[in-house]
């Protein structure tokens, strides 16, 4: 599997976790710099912008389905705010 395909699969599988460029790069056995360049060339998106867009897309789908807990949808879309997890 190519590094970009591997990165995309990993991002989709771990979308709700605290992904960052280094984490995805380690999974693909490639340097963060190389991944950032390859990813942008292949997809037209920087890695973190792609991750943010996918999270927001998932949040929009959840809201459209009428989930009862809007705060949880917001927290799932941005898992890097641990202070808010106990609300």
Coordinates of C-alpha atoms in Angstrom, one line a residue, residues 1-7 28:
X1 CA 0.0 0.0 0.0
X2 CA 1.3 3.4 -0.9
X3 CA 2.1 5.9 1.9
X4 CA -0.7 8.2 1.0
X5 CA -3.2 5.4 0.9
X6 CA -1.9 4.2 4.2
X7 CA -2.2 7.7 5.6
X28 CA 3.3 5.4 7.6

